[in-house]
mmCIF file of C-alpha atoms and ligand atoms in Angstrom:
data_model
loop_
_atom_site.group_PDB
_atom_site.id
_atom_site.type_symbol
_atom_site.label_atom_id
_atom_site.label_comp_id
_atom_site.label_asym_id
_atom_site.label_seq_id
_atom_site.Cartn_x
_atom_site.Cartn_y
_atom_site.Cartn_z
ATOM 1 C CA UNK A 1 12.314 -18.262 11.678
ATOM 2 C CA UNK A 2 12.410 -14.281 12.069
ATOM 3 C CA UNK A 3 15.807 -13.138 12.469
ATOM 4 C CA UNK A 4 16.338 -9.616 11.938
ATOM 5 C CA UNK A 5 15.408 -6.961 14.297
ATOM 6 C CA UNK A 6 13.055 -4.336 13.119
ATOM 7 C CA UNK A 7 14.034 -0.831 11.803
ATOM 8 C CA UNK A 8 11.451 2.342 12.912
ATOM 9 C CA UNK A 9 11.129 5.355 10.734
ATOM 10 C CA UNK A 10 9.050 8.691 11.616
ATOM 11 C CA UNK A 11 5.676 8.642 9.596
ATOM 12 C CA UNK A 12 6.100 12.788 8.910
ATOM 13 C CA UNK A 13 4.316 15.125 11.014
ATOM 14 C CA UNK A 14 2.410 12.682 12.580
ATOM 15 C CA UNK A 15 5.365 11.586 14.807
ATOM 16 C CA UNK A 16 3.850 7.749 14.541
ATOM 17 C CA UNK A 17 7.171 5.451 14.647
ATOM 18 C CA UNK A 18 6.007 3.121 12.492
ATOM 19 C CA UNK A 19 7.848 -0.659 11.449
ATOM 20 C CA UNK A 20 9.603 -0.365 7.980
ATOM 21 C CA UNK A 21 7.986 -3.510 6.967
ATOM 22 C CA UNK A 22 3.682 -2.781 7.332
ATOM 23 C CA UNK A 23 1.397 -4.994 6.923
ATOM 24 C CA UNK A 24 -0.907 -4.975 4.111
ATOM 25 C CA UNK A 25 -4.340 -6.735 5.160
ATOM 26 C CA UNK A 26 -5.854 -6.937 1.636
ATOM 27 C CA UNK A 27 -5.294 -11.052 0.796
ATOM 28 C CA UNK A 28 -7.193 -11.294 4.340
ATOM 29 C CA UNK A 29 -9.821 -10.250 2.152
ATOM 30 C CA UNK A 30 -8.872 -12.986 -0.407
ATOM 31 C CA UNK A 31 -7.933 -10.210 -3.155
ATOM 32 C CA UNK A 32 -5.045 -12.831 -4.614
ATOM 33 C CA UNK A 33 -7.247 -15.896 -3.853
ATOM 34 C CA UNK A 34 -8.779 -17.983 -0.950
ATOM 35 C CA UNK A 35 -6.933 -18.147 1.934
ATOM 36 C CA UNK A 36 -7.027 -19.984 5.461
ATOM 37 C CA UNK A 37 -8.283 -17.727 7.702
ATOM 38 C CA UNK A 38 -6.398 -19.585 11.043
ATOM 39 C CA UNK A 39 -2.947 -19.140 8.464
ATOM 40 C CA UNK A 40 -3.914 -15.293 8.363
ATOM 41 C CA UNK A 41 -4.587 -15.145 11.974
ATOM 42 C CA UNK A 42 -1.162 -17.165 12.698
ATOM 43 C CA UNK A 43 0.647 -14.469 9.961
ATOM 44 C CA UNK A 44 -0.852 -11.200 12.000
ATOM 45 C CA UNK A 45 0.483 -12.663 15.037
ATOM 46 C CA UNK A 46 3.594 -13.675 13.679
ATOM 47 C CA UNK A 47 4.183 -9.749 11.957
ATOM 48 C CA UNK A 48 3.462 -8.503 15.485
ATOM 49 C CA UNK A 49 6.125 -10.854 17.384
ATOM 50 C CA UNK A 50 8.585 -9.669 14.174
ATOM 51 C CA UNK A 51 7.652 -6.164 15.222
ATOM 52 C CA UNK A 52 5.421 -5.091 12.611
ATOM 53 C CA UNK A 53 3.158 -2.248 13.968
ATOM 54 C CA UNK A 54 1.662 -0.525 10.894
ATOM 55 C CA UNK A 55 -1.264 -2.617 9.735
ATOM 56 C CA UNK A 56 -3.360 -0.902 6.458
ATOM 57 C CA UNK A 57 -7.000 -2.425 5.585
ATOM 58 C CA UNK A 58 -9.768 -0.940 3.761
ATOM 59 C CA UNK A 59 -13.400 -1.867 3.616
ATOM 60 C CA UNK A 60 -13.110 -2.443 -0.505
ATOM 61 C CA UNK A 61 -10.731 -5.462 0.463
ATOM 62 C CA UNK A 62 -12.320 -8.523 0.186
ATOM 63 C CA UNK A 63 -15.815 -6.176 0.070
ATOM 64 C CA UNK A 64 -15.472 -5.695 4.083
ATOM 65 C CA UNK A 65 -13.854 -9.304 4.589
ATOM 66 C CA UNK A 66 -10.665 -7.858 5.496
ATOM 67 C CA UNK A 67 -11.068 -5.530 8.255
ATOM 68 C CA UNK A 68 -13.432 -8.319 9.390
ATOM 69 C CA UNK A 69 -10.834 -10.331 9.555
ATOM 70 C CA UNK A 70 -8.235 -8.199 10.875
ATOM 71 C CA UNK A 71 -10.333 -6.708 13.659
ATOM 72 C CA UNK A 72 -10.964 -10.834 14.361
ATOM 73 C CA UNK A 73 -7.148 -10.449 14.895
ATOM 74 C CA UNK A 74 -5.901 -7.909 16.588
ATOM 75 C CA UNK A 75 -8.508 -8.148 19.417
ATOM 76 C CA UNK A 76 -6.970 -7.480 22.384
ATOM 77 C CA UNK A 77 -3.572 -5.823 20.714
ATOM 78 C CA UNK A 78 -5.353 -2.637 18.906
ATOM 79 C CA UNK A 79 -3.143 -0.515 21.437
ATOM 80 C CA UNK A 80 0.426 -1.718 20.474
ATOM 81 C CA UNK A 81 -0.658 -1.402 16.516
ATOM 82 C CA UNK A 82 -1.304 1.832 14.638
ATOM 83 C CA UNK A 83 -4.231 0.644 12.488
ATOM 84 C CA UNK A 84 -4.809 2.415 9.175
ATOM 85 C CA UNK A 85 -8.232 1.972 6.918
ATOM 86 C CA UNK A 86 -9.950 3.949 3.838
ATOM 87 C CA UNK A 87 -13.069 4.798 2.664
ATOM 88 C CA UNK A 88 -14.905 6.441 -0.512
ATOM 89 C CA UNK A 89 -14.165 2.511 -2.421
ATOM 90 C CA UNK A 90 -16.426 -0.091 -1.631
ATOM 91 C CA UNK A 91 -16.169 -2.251 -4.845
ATOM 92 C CA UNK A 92 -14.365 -2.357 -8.147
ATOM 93 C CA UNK A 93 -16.512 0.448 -9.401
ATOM 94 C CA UNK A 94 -17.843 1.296 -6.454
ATOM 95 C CA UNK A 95 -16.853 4.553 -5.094
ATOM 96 C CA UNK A 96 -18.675 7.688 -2.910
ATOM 97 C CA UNK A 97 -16.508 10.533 -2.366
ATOM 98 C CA UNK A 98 -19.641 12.283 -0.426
ATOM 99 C CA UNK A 99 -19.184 13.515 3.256
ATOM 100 C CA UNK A 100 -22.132 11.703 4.134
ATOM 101 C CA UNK A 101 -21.038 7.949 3.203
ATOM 102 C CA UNK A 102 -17.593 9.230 4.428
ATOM 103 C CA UNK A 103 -19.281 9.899 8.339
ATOM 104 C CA UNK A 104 -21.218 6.113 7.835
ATOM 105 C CA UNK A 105 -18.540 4.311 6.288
ATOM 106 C CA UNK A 106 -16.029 5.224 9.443
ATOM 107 C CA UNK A 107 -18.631 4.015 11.851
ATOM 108 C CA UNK A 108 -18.984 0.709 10.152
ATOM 109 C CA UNK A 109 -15.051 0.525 9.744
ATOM 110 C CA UNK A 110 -14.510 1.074 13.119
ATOM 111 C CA UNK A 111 -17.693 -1.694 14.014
ATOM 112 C CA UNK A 112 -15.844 -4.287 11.901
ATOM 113 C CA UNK A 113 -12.077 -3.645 13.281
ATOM 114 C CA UNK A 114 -13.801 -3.701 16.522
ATOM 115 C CA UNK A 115 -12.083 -0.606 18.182
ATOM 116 C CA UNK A 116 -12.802 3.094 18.908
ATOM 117 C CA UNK A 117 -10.558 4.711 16.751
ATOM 118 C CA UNK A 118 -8.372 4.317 13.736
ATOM 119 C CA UNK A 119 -4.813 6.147 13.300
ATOM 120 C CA UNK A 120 -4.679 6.778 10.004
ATOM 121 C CA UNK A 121 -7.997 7.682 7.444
ATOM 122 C CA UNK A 122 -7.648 7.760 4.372
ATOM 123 C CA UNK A 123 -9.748 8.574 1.054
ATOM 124 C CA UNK A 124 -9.080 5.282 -1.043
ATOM 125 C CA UNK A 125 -7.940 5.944 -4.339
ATOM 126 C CA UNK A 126 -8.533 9.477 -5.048
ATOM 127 C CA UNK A 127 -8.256 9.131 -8.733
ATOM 128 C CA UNK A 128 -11.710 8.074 -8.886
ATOM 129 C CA UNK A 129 -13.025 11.122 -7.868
ATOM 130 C CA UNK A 130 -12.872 14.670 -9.498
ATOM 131 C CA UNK A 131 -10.464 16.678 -7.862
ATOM 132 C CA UNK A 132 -13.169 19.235 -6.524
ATOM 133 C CA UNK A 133 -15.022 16.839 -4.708
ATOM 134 C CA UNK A 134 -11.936 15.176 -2.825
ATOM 135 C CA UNK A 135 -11.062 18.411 -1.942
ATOM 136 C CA UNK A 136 -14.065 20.082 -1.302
ATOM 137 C CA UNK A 137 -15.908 16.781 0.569
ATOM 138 C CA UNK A 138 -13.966 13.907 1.039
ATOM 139 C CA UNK A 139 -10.883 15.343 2.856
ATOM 140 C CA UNK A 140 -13.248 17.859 4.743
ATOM 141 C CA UNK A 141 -15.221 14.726 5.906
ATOM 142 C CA UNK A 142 -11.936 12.938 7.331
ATOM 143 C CA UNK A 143 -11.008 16.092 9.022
ATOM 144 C CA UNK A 144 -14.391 15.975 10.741
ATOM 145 C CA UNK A 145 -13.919 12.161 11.596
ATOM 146 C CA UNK A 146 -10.626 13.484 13.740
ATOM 147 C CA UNK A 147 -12.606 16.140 15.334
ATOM 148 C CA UNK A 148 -15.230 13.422 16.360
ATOM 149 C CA UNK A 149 -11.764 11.361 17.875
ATOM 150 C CA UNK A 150 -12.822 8.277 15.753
ATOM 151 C CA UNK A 151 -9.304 9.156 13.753
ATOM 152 C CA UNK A 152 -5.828 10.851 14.266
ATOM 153 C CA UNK A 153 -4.671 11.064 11.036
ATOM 154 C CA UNK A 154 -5.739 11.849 7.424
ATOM 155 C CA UNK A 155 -4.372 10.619 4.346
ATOM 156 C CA UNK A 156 -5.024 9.700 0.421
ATOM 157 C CA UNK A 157 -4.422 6.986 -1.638
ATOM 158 C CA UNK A 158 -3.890 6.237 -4.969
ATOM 159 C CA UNK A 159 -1.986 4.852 -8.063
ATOM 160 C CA UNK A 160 -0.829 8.158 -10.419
ATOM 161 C CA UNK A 161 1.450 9.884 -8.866
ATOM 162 C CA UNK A 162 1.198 13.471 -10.319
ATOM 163 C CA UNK A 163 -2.439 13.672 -8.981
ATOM 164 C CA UNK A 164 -1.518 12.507 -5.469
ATOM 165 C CA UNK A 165 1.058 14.916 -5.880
ATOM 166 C CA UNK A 166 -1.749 18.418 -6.591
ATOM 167 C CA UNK A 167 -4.064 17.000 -4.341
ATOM 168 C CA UNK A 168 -1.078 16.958 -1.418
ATOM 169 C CA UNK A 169 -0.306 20.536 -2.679
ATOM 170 C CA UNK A 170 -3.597 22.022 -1.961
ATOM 171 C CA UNK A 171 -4.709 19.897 0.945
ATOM 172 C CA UNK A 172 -4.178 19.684 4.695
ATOM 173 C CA UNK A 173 -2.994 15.984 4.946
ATOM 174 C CA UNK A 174 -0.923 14.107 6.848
ATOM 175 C CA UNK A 175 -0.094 11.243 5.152
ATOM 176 C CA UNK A 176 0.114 9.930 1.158
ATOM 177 C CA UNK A 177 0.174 6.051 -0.117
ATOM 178 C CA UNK A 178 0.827 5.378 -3.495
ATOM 179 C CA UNK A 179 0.801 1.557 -4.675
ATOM 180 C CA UNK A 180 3.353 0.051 -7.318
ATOM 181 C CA UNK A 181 5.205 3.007 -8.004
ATOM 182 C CA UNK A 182 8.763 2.816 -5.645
ATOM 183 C CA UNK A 183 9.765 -0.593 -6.604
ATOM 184 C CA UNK A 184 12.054 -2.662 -8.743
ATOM 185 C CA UNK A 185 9.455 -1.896 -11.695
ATOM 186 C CA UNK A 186 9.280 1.611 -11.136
ATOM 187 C CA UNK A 187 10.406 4.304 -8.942
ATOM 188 C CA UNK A 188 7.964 7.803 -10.075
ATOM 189 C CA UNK A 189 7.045 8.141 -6.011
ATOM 190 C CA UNK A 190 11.067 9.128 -5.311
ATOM 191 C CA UNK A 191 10.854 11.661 -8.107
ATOM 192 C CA UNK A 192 7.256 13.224 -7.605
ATOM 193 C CA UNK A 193 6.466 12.852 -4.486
ATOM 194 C CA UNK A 194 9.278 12.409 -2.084
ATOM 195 C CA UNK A 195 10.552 16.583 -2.560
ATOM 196 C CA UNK A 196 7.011 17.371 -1.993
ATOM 197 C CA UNK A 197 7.043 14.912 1.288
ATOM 198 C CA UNK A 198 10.170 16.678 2.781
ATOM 199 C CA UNK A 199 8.587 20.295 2.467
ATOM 200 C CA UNK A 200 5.578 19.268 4.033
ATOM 201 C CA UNK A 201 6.656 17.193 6.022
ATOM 202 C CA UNK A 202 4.262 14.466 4.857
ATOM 203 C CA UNK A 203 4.280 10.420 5.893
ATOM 204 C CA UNK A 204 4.762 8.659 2.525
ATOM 205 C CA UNK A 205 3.841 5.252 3.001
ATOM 206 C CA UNK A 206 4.638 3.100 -0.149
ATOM 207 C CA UNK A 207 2.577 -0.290 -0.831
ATOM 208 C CA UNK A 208 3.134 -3.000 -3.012
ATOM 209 C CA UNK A 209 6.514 -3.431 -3.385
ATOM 210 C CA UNK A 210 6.420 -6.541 -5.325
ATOM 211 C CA UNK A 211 4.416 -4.703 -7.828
ATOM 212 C CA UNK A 212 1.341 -7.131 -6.584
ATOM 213 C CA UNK A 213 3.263 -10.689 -7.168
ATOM 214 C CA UNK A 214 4.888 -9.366 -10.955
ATOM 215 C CA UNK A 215 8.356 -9.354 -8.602
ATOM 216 C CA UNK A 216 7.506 -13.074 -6.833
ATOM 217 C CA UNK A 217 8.424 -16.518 -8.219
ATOM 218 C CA UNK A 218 4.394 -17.241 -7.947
ATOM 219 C CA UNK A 219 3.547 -14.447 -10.766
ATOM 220 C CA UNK A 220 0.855 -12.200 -10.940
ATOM 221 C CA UNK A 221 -2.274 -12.643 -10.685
ATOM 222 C CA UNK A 222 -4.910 -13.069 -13.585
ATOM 223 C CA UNK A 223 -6.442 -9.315 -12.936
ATOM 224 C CA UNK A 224 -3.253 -7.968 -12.801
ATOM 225 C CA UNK A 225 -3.170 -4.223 -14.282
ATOM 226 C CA UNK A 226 0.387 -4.451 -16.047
ATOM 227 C CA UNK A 227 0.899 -3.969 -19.771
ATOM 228 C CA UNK A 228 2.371 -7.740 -20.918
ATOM 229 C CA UNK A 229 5.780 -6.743 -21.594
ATOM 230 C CA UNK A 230 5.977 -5.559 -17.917
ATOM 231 C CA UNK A 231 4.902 -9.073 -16.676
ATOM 232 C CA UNK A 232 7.486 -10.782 -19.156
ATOM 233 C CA UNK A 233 10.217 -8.724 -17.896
ATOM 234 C CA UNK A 234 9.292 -9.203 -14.320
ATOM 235 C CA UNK A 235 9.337 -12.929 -15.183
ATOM 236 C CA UNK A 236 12.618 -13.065 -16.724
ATOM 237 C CA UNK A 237 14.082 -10.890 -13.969
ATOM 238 C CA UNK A 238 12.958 -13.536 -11.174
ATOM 239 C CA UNK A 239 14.500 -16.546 -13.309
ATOM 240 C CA UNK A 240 17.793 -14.911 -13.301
ATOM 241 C CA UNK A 241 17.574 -14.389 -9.713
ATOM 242 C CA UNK A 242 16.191 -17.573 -8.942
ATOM 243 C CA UNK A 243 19.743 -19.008 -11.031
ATOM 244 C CA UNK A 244 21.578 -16.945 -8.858
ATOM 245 C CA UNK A 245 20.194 -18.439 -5.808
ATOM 246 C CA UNK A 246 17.799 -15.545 -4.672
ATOM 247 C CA UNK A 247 14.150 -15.171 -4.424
ATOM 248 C CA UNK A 248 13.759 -12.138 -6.068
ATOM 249 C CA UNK A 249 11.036 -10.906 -3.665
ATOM 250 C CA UNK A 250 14.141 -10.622 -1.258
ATOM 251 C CA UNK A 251 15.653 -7.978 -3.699
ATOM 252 C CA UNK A 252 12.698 -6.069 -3.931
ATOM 253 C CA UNK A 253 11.961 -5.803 -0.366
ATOM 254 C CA UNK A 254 16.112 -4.919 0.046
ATOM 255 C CA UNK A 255 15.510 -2.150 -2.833
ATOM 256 C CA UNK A 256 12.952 -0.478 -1.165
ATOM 257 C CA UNK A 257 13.756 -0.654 2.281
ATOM 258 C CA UNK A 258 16.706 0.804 1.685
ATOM 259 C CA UNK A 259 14.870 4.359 0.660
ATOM 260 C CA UNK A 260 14.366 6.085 4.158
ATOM 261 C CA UNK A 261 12.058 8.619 2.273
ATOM 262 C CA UNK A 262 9.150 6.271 2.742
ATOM 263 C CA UNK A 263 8.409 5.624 6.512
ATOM 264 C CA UNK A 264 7.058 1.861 5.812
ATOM 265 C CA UNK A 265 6.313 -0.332 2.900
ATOM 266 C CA UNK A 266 3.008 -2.305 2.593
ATOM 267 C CA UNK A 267 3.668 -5.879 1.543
ATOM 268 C CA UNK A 268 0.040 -8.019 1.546
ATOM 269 C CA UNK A 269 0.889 -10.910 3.372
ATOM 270 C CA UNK A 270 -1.761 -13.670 4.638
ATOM 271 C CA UNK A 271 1.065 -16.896 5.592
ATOM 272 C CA UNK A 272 3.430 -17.171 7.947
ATOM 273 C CA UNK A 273 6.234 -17.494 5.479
ATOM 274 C CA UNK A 274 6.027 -14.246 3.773
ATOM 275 C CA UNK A 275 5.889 -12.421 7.077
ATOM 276 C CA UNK A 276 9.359 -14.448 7.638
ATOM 277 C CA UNK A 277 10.339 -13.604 4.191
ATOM 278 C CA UNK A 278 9.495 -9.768 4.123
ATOM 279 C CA UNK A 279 11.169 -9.426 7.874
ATOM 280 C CA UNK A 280 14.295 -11.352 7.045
ATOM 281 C CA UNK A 281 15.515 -9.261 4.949
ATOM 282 C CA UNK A 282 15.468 -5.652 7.113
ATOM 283 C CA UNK A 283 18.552 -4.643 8.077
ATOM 284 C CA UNK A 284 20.057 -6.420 4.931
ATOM 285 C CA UNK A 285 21.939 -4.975 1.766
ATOM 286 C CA UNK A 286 21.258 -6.034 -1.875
ATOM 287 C CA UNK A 287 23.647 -7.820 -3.590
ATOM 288 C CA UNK A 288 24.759 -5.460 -5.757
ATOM 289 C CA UNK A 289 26.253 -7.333 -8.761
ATOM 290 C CA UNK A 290 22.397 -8.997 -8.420
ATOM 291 C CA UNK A 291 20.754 -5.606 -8.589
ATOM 292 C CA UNK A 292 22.124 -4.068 -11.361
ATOM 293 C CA UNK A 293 21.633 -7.390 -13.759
ATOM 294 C CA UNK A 294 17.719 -7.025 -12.819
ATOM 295 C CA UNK A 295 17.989 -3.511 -13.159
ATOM 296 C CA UNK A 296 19.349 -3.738 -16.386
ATOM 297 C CA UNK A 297 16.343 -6.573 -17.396
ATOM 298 C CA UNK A 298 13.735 -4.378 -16.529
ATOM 299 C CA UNK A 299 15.333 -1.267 -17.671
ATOM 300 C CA UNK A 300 13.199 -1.102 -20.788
ATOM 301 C CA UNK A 301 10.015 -1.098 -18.772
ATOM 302 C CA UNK A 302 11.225 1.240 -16.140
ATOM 303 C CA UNK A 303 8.244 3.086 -14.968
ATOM 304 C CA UNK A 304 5.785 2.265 -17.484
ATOM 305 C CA UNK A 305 2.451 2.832 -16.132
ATOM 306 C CA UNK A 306 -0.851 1.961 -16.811
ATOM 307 C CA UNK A 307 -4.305 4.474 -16.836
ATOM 308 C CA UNK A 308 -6.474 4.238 -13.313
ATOM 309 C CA UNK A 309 -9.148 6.232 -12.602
ATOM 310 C CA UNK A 310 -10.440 9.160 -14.229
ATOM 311 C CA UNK A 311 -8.900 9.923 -17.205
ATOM 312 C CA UNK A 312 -8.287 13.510 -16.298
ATOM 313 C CA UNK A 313 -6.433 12.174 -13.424
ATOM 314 C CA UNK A 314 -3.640 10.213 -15.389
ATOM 315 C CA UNK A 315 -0.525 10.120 -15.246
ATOM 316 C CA UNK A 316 0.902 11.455 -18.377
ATOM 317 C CA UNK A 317 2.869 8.501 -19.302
ATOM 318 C CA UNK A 318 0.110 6.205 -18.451
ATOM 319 C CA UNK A 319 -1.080 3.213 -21.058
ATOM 320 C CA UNK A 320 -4.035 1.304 -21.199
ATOM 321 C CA UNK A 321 -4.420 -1.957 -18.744
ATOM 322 C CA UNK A 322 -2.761 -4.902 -19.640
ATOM 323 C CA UNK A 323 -2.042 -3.745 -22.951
HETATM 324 P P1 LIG B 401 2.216 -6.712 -2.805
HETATM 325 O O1 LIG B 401 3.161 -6.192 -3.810
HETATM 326 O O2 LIG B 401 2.535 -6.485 -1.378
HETATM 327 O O3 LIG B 401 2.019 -8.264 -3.091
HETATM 328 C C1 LIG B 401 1.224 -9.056 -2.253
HETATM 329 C C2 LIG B 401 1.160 -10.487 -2.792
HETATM 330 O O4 LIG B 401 2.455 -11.061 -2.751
HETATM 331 C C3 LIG B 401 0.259 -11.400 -2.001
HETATM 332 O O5 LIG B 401 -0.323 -12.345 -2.898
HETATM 333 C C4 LIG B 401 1.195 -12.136 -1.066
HETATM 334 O O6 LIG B 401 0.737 -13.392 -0.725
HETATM 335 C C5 LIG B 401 2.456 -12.217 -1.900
HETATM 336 N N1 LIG B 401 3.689 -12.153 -1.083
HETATM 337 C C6 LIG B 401 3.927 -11.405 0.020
HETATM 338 N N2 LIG B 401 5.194 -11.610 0.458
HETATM 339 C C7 LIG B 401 5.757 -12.503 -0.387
HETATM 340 C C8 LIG B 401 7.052 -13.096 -0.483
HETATM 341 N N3 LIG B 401 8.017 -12.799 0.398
HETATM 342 N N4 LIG B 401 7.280 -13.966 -1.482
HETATM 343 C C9 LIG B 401 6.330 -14.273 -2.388
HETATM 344 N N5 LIG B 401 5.082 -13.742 -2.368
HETATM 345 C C10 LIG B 401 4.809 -12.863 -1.379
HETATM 346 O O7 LIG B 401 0.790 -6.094 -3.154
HETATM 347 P P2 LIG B 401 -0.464 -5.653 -2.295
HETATM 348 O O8 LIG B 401 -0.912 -6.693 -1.328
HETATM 349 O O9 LIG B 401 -1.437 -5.143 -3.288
HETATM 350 O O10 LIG B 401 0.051 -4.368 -1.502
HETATM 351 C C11 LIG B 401 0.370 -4.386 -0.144
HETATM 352 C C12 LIG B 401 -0.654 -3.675 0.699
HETATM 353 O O11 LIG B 401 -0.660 -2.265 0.404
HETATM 354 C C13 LIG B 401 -2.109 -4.115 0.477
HETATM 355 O O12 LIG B 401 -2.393 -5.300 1.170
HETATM 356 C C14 LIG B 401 -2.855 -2.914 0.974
HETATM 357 O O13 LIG B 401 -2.929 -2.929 2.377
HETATM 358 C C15 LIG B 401 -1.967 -1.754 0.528
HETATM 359 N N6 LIG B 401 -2.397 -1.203 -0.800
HETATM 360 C C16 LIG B 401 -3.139 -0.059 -0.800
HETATM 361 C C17 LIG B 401 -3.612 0.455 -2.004
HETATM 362 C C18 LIG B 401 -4.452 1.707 -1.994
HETATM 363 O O14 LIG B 401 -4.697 2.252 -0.948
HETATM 364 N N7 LIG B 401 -4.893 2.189 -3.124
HETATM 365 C C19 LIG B 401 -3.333 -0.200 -3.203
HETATM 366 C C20 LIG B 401 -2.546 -1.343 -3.179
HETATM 367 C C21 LIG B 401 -2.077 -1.825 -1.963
#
């Protein structure tokens, strides 16, 4: 049963109030596995009831199954959500940072979520791209999508930090998601991109804060990115909270909550339970006793991060996948 009321923050200049807890539509498109679409239904209208109000899609997830689906969903309640997709990623290697697919692909989005605009656009995982063409095409194409008032908002995406960071610094965006970097597992969004947030006065929106299932009881899944010592740790960090009594997905969700710098964090949720999970805990404090023993487990894989994208776009930390 949902219990805790639900906290707003500002999403920067955009003046959205958006629900700290957002609602990340990618297992609609089956990314961690099958799922029962009536349970995903059920779990959209259980994160609106809970007060969720920030729902992110893209038409990569599930290969257009997920904004499918979520459009499915939210007929009839598009006006009391603030509905964020992507576009430029269509498949695992399939990516078109050109104004022209960038026009098409917001016209299909919009078809499949089965409204006339979207609030927030976003180019989807900018590392893909050279810098000169997200700058010089894709972002100039989302622009024109708001002047057509088929958006409101424009944002990028992505997973290393420092190029989401020069990107943001020579762009007029509104908005910046970065994935698996302000959680448990690692925290480089605070220190790159949050000083850079409050100048502009950027949204930062930050998504998978269980590090995509590493910081869950279930584990990750078999594609998962992480090097193995990452996984290990996050497994050995949930056992000790699991012999404490707490899911650790709790104490992830209570770490990053608790970061105001990030208007709302993107958990993927397709069942019921994890939108009572993920809401339960707003409002709440960490254990603190709890938080430094996992802090101290995964201390010696703080912040390791692994190579996405272009190489010229990489973090310079960054290691190879799963190595
Ligand atoms: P996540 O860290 O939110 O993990 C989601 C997984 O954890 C799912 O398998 C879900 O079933 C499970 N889960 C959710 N709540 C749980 C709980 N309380 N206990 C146990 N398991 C739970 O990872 P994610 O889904 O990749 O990220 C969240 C959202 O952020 C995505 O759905 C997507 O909308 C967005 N995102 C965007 C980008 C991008 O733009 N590049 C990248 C990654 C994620």
């Amino acid at each position: 049963m949902v219990v805790a009321e639900m906290i707003y923050r500002v999403l920067g200049k955009t003046g959205l109030k958006v629900s700290v807890v957002g609602y990340g539509a990618s297992p609609l498109g089956a990314e961690f596995g099958a799922i029962d679409p009536a349970e995903g239904k059920r779990a959209v209208d259980t994160a609106i009831a809970a007060g969720i109000n920030y729902f992110d899609v893209a038409p990569y997830y599930g290969r257009t199954l997920a904004e499918a689906r979520l459009g499915e969903f939210l007929e009839g309640k598009r006006k009391s959500v603030v509905l964020a997709t992507k576009c430029a990623r269509y498949d695992v290697k399939g990516f078109d940072f050109s104004q022209k697919r960038i026009l098409a692909s917001i016209d299909e989005s919009l078809k499949r979520l089965r409204t006339d605009w979207v609030d927030v656009f976003q180019v989807h995982d900018v590392e893909y791209g050279t810098n000169k063409q997200v700058l010089d095409e894709a972002i100039p194409a989302c622009q024109k999508v708001v002047k057509a008032g088929k958006a409101r908002f424009v944002g990028i995406t992505g997973y290393p930090v420092h190029n989401l960071k020069r990107l943001a610094e020579q762009a007029e965006v509104d908005t910046i998601l970065t994935y698996c970097r302000y959680n448990l597992l690692d925290t480089a969004a605070e220190e790159v991109l949050v000083p850079l947030a409050k100048e502009r006065k950027l949204g930062l929106i930050n998504a998978s804060p269980l590090h995509m299932r590493a910081l869950t009881n279930t584990g990750v899944p078999e594609w998962h990115p992480a090097p193995a010592r990452v996984v290990e740790a996050a497994t050995k960090a949930a056992a000790h909270c699991k012999s404490k009594g707490v899911d650790i997905a709790d104490l992830a969700m209570q770490f990053v909550l608790a970061n105001e710098a990030f208007a709302t964090t993107l958990v993927g949720m397709s069942k019921v339970r994890h939108v009572e999970s993920n809401v339960k805990v707003v409002g709440t404090k960490a254990d603190p006793t709890l938080l430094a023993e996992v802090m101290e487990i995964l201390e010696p894989v703080m912040n390791v991060c692994w190579r996405e994208g272009l190489p010229e776009n990489d973090d310079p930390n960054a290691v190879d996948k799963r190595s």
